[in-house]
PDB file of C-alpha atoms and ligand atoms in Angstrom:
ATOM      1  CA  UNK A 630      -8.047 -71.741 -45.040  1.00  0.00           C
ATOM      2  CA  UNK A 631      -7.411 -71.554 -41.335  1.00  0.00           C
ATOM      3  CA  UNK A 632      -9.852 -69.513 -39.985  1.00  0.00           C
ATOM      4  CA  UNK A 633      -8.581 -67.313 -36.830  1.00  0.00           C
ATOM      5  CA  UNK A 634     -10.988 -68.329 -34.492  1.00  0.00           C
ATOM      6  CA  UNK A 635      -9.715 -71.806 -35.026  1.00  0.00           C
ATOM      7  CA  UNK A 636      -6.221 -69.994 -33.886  1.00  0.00           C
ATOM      8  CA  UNK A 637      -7.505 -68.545 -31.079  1.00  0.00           C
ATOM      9  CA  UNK A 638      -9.196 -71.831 -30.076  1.00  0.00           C
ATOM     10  CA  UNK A 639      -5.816 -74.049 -30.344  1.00  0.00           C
ATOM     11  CA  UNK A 640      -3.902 -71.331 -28.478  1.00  0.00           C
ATOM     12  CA  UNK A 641      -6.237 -71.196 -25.778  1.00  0.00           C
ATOM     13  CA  UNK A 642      -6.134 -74.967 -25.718  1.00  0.00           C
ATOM     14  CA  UNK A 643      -2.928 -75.011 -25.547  1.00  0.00           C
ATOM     15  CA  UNK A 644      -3.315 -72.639 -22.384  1.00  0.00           C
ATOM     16  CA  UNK A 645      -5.588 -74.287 -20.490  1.00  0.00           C
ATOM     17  CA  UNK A 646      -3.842 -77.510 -20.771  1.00  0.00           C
ATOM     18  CA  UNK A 647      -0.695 -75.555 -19.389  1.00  0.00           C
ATOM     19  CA  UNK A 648      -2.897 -75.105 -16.293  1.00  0.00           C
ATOM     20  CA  UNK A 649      -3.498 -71.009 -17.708  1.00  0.00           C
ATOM     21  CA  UNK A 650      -7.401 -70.108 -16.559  1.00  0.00           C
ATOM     22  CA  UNK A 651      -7.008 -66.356 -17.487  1.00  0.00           C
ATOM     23  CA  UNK A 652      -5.376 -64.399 -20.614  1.00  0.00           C
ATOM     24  CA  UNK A 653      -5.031 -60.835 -20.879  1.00  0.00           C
ATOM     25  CA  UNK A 654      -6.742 -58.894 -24.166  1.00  0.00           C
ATOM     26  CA  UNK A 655      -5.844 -55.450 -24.852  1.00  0.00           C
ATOM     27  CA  UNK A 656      -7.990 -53.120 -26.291  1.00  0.00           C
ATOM     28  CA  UNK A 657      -7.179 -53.860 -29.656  1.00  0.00           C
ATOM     29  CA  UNK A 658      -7.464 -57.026 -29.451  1.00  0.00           C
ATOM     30  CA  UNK A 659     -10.709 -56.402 -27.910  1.00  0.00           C
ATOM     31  CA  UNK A 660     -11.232 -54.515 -30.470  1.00  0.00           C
ATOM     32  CA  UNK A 661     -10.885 -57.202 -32.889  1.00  0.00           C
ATOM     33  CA  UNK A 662     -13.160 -59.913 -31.329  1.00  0.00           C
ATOM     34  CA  UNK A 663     -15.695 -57.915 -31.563  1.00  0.00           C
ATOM     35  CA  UNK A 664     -15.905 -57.068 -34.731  1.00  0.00           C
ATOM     36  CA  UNK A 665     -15.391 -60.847 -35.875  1.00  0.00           C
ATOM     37  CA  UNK A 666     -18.117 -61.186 -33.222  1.00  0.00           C
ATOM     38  CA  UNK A 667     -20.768 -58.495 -34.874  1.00  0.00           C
ATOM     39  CA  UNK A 668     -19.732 -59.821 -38.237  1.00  0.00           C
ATOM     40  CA  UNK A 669     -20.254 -63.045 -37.307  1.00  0.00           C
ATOM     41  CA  UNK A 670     -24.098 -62.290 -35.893  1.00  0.00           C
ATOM     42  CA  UNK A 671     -24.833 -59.896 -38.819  1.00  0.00           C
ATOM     43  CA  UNK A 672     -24.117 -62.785 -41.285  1.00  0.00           C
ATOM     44  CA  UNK A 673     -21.388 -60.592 -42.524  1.00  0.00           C
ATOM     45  CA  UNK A 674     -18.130 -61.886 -44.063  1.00  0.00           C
ATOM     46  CA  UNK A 675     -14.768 -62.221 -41.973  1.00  0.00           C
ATOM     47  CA  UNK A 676     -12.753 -58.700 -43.021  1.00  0.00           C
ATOM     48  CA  UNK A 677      -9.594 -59.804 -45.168  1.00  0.00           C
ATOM     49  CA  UNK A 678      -7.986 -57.957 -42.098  1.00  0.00           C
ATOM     50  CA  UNK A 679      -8.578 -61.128 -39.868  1.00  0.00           C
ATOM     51  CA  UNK A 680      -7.044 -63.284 -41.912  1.00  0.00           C
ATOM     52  CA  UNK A 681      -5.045 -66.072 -38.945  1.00  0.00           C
ATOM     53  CA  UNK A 682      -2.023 -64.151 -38.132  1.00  0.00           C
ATOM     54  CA  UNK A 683      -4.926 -61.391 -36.547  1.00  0.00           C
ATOM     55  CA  UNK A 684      -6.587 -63.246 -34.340  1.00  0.00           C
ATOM     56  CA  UNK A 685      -3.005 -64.423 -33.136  1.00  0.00           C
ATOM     57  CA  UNK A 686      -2.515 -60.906 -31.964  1.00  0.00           C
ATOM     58  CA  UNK A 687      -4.944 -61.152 -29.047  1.00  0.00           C
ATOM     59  CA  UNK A 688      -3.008 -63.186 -27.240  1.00  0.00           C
ATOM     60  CA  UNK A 689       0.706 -64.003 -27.648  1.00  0.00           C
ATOM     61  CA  UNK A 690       1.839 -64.994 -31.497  1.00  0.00           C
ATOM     62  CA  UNK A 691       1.180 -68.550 -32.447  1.00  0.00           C
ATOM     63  CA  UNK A 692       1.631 -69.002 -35.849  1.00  0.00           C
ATOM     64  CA  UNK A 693       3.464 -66.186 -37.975  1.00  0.00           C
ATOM     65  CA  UNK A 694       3.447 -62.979 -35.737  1.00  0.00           C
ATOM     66  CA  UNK A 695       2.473 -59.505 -37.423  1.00  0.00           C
ATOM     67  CA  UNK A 696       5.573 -57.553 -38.553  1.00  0.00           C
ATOM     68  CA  UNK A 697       7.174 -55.844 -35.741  1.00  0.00           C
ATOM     69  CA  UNK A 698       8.792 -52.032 -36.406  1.00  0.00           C
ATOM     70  CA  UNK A 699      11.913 -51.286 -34.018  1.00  0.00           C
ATOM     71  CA  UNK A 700      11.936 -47.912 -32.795  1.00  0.00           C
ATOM     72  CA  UNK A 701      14.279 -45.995 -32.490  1.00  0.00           C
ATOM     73  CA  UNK A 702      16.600 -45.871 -29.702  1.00  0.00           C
ATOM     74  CA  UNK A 703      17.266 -42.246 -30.088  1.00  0.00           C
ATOM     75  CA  UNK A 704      14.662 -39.782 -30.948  1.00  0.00           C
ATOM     76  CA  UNK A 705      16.380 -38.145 -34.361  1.00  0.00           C
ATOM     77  CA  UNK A 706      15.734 -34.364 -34.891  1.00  0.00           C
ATOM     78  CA  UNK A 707      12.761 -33.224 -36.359  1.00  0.00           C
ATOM     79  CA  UNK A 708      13.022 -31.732 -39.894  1.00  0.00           C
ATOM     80  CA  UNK A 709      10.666 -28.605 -39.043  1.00  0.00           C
ATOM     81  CA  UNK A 710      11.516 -26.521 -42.137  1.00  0.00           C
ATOM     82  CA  UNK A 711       9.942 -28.821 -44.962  1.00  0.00           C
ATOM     83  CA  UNK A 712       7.110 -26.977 -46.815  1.00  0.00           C
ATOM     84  CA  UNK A 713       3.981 -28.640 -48.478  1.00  0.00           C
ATOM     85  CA  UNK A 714       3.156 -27.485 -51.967  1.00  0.00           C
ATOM     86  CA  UNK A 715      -0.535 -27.714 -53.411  1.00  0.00           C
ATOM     87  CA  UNK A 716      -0.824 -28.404 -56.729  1.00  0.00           C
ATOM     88  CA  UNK A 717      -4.161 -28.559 -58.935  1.00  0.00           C
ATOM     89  CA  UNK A 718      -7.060 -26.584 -59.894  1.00  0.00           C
ATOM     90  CA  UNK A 719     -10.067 -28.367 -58.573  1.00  0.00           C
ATOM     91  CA  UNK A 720     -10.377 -29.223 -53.944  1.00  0.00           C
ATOM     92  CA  UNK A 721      -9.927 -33.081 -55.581  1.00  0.00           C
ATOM     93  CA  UNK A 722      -6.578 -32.388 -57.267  1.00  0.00           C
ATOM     94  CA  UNK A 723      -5.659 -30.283 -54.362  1.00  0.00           C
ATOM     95  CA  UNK A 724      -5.712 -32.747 -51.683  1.00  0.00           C
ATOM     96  CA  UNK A 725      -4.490 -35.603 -53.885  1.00  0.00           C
ATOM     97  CA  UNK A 726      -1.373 -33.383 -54.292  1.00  0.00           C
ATOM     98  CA  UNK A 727      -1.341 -33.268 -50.294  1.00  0.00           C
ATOM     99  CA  UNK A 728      -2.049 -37.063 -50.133  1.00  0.00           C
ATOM    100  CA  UNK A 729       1.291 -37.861 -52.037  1.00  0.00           C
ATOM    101  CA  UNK A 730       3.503 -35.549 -50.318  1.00  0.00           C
ATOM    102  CA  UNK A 731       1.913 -37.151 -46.946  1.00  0.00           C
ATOM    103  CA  UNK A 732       3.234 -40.843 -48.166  1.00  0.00           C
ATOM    104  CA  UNK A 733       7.192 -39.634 -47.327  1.00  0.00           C
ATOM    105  CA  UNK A 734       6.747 -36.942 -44.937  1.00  0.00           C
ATOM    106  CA  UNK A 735       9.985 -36.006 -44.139  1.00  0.00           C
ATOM    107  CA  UNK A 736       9.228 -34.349 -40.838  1.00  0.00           C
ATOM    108  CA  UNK A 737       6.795 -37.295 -39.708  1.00  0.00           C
ATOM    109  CA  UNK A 738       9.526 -40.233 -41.018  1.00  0.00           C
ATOM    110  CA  UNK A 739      12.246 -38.455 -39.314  1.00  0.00           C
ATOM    111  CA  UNK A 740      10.906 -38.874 -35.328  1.00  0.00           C
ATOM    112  CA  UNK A 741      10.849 -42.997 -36.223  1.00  0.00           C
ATOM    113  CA  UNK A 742       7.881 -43.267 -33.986  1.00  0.00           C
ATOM    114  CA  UNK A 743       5.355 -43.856 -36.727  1.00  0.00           C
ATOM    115  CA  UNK A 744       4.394 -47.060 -38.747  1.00  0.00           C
ATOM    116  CA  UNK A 745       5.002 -46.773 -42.819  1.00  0.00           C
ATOM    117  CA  UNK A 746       1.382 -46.985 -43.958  1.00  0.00           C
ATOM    118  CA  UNK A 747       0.004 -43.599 -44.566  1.00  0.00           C
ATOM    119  CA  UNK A 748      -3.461 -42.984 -44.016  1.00  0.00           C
ATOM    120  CA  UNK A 749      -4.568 -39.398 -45.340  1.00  0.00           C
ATOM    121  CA  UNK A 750      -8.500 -39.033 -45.473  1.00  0.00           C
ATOM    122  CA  UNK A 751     -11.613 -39.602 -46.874  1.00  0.00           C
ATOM    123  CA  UNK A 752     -14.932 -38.121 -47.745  1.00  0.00           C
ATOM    124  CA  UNK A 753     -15.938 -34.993 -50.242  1.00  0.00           C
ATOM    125  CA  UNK A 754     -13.963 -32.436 -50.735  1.00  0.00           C
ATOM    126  CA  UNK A 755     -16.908 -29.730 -50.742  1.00  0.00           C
ATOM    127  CA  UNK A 756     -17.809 -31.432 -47.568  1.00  0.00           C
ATOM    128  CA  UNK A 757     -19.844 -28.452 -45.014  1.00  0.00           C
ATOM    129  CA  UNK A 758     -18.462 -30.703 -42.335  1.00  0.00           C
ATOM    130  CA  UNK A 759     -14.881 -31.717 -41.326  1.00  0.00           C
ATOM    131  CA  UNK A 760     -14.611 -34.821 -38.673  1.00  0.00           C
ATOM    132  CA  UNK A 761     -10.628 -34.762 -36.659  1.00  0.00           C
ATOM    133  CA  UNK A 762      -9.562 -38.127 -35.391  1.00  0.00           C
ATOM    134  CA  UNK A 763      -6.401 -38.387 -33.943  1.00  0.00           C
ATOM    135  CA  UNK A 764      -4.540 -41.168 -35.532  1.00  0.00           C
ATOM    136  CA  UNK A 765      -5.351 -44.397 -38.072  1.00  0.00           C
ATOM    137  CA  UNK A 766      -5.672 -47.126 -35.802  1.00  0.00           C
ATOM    138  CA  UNK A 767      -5.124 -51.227 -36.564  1.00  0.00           C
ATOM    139  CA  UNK A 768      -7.648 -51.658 -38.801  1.00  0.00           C
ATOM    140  CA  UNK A 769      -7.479 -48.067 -40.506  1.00  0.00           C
ATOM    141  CA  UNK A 770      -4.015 -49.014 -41.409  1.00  0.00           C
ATOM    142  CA  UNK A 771      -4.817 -52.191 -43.140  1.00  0.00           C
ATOM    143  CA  UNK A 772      -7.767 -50.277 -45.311  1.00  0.00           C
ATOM    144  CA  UNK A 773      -5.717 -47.388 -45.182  1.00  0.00           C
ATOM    145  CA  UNK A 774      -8.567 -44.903 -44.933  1.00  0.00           C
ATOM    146  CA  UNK A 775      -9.759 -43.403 -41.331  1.00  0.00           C
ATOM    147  CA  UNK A 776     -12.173 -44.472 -39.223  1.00  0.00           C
ATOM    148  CA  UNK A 777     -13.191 -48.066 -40.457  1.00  0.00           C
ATOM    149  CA  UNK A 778     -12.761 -50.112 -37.308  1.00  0.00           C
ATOM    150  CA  UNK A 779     -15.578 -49.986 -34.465  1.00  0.00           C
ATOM    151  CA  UNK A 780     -15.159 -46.302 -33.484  1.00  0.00           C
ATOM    152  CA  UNK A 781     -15.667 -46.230 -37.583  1.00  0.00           C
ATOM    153  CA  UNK A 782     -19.018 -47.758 -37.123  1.00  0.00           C
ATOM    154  CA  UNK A 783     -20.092 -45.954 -34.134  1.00  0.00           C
ATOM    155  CA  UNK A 784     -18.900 -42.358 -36.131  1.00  0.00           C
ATOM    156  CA  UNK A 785     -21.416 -43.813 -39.150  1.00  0.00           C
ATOM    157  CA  UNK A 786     -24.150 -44.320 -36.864  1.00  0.00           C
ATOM    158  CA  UNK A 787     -23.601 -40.509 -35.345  1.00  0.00           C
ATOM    159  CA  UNK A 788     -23.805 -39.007 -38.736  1.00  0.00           C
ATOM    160  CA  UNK A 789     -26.798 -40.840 -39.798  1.00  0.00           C
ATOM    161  CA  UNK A 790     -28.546 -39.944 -36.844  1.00  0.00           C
ATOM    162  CA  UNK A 791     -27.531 -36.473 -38.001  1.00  0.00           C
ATOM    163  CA  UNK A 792     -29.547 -37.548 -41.394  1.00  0.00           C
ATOM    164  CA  UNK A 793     -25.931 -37.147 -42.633  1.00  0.00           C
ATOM    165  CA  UNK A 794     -24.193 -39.751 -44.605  1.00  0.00           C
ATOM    166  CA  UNK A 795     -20.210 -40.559 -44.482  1.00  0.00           C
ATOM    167  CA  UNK A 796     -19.989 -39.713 -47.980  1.00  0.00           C
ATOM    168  CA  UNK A 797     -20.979 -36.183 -47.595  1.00  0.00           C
ATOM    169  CA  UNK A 798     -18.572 -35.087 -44.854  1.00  0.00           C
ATOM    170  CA  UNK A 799     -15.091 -35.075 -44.762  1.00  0.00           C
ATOM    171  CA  UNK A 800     -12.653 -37.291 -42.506  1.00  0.00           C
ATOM    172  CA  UNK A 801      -9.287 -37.157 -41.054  1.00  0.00           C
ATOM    173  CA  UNK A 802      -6.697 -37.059 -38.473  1.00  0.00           C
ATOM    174  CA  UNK A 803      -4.359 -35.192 -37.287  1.00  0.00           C
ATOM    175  CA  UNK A 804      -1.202 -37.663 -37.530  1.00  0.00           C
ATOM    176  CA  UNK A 805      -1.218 -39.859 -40.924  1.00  0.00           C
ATOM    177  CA  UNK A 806       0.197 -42.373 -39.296  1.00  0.00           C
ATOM    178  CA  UNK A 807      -0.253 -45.230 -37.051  1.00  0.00           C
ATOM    179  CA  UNK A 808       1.839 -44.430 -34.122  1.00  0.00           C
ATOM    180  CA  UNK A 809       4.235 -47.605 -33.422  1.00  0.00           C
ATOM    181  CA  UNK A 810       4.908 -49.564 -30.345  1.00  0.00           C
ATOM    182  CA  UNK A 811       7.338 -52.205 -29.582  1.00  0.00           C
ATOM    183  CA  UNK A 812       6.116 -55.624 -30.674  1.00  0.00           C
ATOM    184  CA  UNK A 813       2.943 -54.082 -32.241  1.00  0.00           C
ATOM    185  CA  UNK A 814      -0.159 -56.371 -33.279  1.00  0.00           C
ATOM    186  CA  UNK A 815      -3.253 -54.982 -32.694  1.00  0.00           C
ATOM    187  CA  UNK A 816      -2.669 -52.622 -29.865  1.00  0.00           C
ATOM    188  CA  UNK A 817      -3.069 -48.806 -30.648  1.00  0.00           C
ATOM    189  CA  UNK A 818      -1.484 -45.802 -28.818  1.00  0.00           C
ATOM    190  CA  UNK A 819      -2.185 -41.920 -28.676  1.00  0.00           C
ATOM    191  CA  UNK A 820       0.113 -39.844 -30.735  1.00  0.00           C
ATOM    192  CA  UNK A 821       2.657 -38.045 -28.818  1.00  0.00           C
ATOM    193  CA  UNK A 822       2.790 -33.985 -29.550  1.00  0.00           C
ATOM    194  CA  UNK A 823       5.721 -33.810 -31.751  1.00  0.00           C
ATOM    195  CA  UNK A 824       4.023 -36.766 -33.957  1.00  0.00           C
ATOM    196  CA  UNK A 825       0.740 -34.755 -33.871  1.00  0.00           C
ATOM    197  CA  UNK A 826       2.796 -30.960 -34.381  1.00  0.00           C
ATOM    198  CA  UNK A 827       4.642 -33.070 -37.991  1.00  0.00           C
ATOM    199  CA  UNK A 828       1.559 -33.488 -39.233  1.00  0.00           C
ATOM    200  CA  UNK A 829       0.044 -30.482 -38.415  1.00  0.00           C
ATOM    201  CA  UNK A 830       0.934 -28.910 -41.536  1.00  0.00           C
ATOM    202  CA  UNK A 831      -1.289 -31.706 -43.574  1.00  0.00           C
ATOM    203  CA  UNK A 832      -4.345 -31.019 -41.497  1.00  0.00           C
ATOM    204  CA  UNK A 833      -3.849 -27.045 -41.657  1.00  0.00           C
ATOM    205  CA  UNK A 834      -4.000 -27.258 -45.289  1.00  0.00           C
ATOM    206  CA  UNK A 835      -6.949 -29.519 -45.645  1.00  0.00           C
ATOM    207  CA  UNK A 836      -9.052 -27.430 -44.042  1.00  0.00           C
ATOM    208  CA  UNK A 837      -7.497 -24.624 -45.963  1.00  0.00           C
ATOM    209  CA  UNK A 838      -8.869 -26.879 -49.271  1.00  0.00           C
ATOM    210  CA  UNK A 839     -11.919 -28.378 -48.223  1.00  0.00           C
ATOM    211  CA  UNK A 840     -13.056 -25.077 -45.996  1.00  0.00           C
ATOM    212  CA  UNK A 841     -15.579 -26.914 -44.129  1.00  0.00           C
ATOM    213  CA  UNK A 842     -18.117 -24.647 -42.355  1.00  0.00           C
ATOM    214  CA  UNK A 843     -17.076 -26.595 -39.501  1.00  0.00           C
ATOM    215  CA  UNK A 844     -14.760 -29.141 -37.496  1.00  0.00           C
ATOM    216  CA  UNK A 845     -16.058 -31.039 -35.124  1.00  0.00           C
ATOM    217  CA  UNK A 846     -12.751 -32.347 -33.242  1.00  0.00           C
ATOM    218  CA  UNK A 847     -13.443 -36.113 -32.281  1.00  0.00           C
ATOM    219  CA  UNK A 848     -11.803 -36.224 -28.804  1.00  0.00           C
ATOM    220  CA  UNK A 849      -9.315 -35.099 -26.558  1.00  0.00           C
ATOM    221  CA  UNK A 850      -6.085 -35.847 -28.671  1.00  0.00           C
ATOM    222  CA  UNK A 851      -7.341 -34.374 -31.439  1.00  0.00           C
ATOM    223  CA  UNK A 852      -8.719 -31.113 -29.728  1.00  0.00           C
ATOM    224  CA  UNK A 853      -5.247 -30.965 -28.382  1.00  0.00           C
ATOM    225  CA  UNK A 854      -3.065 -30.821 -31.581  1.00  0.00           C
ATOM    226  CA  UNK A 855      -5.928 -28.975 -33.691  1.00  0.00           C
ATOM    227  CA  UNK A 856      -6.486 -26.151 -31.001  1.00  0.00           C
ATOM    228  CA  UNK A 857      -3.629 -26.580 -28.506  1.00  0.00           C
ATOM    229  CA  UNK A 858      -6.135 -27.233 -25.949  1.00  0.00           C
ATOM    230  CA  UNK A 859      -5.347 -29.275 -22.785  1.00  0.00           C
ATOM    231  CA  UNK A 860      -7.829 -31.097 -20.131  1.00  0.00           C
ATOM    232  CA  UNK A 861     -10.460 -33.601 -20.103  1.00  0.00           C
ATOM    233  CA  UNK A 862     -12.799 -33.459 -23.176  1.00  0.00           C
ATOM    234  CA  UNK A 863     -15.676 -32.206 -20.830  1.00  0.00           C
ATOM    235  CA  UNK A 864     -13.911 -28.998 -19.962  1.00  0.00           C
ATOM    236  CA  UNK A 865     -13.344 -28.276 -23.777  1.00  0.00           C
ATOM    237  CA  UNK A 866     -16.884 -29.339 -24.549  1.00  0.00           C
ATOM    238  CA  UNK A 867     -19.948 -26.384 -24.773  1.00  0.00           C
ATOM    239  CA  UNK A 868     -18.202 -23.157 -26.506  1.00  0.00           C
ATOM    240  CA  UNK A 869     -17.467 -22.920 -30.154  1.00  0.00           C
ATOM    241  CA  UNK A 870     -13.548 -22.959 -30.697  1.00  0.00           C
ATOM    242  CA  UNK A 871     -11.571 -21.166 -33.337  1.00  0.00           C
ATOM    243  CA  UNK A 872      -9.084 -22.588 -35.554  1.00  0.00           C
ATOM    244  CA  UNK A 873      -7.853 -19.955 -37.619  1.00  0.00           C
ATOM    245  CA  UNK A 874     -11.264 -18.730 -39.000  1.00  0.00           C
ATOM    246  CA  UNK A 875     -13.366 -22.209 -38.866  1.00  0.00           C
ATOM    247  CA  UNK A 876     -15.786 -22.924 -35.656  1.00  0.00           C
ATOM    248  CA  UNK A 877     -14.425 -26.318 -34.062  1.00  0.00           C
ATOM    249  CA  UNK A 878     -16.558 -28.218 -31.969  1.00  0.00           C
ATOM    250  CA  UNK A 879     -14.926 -31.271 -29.558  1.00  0.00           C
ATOM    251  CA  UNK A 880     -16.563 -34.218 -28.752  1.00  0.00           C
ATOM    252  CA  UNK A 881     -16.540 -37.218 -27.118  1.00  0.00           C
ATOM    253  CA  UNK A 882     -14.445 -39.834 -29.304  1.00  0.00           C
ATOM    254  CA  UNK A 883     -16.426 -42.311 -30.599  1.00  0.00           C
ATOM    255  CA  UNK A 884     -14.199 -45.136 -29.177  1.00  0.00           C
ATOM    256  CA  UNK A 885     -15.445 -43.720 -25.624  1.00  0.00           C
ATOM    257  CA  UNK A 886     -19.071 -44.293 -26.444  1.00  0.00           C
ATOM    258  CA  UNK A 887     -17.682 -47.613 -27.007  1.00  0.00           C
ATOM    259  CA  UNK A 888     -15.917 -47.841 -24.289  1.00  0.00           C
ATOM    260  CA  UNK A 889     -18.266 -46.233 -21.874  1.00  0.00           C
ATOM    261  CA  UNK A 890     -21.047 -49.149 -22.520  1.00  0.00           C
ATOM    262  CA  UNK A 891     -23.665 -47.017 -24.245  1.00  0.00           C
ATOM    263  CA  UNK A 892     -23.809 -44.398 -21.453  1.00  0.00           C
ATOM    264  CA  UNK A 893     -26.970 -42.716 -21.693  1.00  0.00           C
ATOM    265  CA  UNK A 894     -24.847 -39.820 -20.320  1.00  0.00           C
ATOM    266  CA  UNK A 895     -22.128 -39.807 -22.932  1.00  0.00           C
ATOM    267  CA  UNK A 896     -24.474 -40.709 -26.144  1.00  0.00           C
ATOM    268  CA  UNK A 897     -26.458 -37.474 -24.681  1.00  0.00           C
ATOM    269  CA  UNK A 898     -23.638 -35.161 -24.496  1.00  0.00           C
ATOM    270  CA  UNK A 899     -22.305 -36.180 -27.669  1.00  0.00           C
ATOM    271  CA  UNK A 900     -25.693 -35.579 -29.214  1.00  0.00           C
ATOM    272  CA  UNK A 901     -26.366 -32.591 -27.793  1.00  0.00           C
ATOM    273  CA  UNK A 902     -22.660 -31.382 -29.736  1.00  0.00           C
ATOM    274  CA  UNK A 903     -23.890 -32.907 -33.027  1.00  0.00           C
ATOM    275  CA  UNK A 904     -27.386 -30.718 -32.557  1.00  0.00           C
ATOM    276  CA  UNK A 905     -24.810 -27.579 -31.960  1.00  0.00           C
ATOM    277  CA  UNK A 906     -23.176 -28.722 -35.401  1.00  0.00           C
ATOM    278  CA  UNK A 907     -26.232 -29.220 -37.244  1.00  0.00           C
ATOM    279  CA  UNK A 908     -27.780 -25.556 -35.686  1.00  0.00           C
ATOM    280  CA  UNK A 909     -24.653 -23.617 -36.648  1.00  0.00           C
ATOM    281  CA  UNK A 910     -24.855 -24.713 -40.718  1.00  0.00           C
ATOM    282  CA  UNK A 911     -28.742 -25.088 -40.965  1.00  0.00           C
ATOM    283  CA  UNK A 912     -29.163 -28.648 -41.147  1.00  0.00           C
ATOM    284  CA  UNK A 913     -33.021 -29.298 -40.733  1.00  0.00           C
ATOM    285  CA  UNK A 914     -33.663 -30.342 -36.597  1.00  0.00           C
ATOM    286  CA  UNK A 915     -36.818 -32.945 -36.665  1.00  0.00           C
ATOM    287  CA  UNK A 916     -38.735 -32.918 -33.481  1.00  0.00           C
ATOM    288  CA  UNK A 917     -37.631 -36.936 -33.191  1.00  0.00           C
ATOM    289  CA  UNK A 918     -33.908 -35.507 -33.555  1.00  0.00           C
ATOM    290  CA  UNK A 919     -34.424 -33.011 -30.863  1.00  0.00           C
ATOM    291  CA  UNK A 920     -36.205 -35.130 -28.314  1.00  0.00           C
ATOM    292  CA  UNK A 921     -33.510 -38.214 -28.326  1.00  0.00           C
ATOM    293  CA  UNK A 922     -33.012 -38.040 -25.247  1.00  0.00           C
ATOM    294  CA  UNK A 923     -35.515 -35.916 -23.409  1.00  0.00           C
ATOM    295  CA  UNK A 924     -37.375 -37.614 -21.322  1.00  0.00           C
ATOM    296  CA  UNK A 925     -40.082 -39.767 -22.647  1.00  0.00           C
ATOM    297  CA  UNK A 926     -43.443 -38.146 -21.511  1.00  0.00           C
TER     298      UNK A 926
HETATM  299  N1  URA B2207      -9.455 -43.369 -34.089  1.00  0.00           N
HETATM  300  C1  URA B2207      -9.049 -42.206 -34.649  1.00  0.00           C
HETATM  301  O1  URA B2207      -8.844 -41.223 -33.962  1.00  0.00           O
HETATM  302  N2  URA B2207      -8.899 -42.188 -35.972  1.00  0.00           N
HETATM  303  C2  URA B2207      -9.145 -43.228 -36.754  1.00  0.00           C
HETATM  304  O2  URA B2207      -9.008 -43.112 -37.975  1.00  0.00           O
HETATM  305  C3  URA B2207      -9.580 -44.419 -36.145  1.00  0.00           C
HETATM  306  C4  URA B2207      -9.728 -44.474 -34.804  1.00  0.00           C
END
């Protein structure tokens, strides 16, 4: 088997022999690296997602590219007046009946702005907690469930610093979708409104199922389609929100942790949000949990 960092090696052979000293990564192929790199220090197995043609994505295609989706040229009109059903007794049955109808969205297909794979949610359905990404990202679209990739991590490490495990909430995002771009590898992009407002529906009636005791709205994007908010993430940050009867919370998204180099700042605020959550539904508070990130005496 080739393995892709024997890709990456030849191609940036190839490079340097061309006289190239520099080659631009995006952030997903950023992205990428390092999870080969913190799978490769863990001892952990390669993901089946890096598989040569992945690696290839970091830089331009040297081997067989990743499929490509054209977009279209002309935004078509969005089919607002399809209705969701929900069939089934039990919250499972329920959202399984939601999870189907998401796989051929009529209003989502029709703007031709989104990649095929659907990605609907994970977690319990008598979850007390809901989590709101904004969209499935590279690697969420290969495993088809949310939050897998690095900001997946990160999110897992949040919630069992909470004394919370991933199993026990409940996690989605607002568009079921990847959101295409032209010649797409790796790279991810925010979903525009009308991507975000076609999906709407899906998330609307998940928390209508699951009825969390709360959301806690996982960045800016997401704050925006769940509560029409606008702004930077810190001005929406502090008061409880209100989506239709359910407290909301925004926070940071865990991809800015990432991004923000382990911030004592950021981790801090984000915290301090995830005490709010755990205060407002009576999760137990240790002293350890409460003093992260007070000064150390
Ligand atoms: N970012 C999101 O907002 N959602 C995901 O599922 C993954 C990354």
């Amino acid at each position: 088997m080739i393995r892709p960092v024997d890709v990456l090696l030849e191609f940036l052979e190839a490079e340097k022999a061309r006289g190239v000293s520099h080659v631009h990564l995006d952030d997903g192929a950023r992205e990428v690296l390092r999870d080969i790199f913190n799978r490769a220090k863990t001892g952990g197995a390669a993901p089946a997602a890096v598989e040569p043609v992945t690696v290839s994505a970091a830089v331009p295609a040297v081997r067989e590219p990743l499929p490509t989706i054209t977009l279209n040229e002309e935004p078509k009109p969005v089919v607002v007046s399809k209705s969701l059903s929900i069939a089934g007794s039990t919250k499972a049955e329920q959202l399984a009946s939601l999870r189907q109808q998401a796989e051929n969205w009529g209003p989502a297909k029709s703007l031709g702005s989104l990649r095929e794979t659907m990605v609907f949610a994970t977690g319990n359905p008598d979850a007390r907690v809901m989590l709101v990404g904004e969209a499935p990202g590279y690697q969420e679209e290969r495993e088809r469930e949310p939050f897998v990739g690095p900001a997946g991590q990160k999110l897992n490490d949040i919630l069992k610093a909470m004394g919370i495990s991933r199993e026990q909430v409940y996690i989605s995002n607002i568009v079921k979708f990847r959101p295409a771009t032209p010649k797409q590898t790796t790279n991810n992009r925010k979903p525009t409104p009308e991507e975000m407002a076609a999906c709407m529906p899906f998330v609307r009636a998940e928390i209508g199922i699951v009825k969390p005791e709360c959301v806690i709205a996982l960045g800016g994007t997401a704050a925006e389609g769940l509560l029409g908010l606008e702004g930077t993430v810190t001005s929406m940050r502090g008061p409880w929100h209100d989506f239709e009867g359910t407290p909301v919370r925004v926070t940071y998204h865990p991809s800015y942790l990432l991004q923000s180099g382990g911030s004592n700042n950021v981790k801090r605020q984000v915290w301090e949000d995830m005490l709010a959550v755990m205060e407002k539904i009576g999760l137990p508070i240790s002293d350890k949990q409460r003093g992260y990130f007070l000064p150390k005496p």
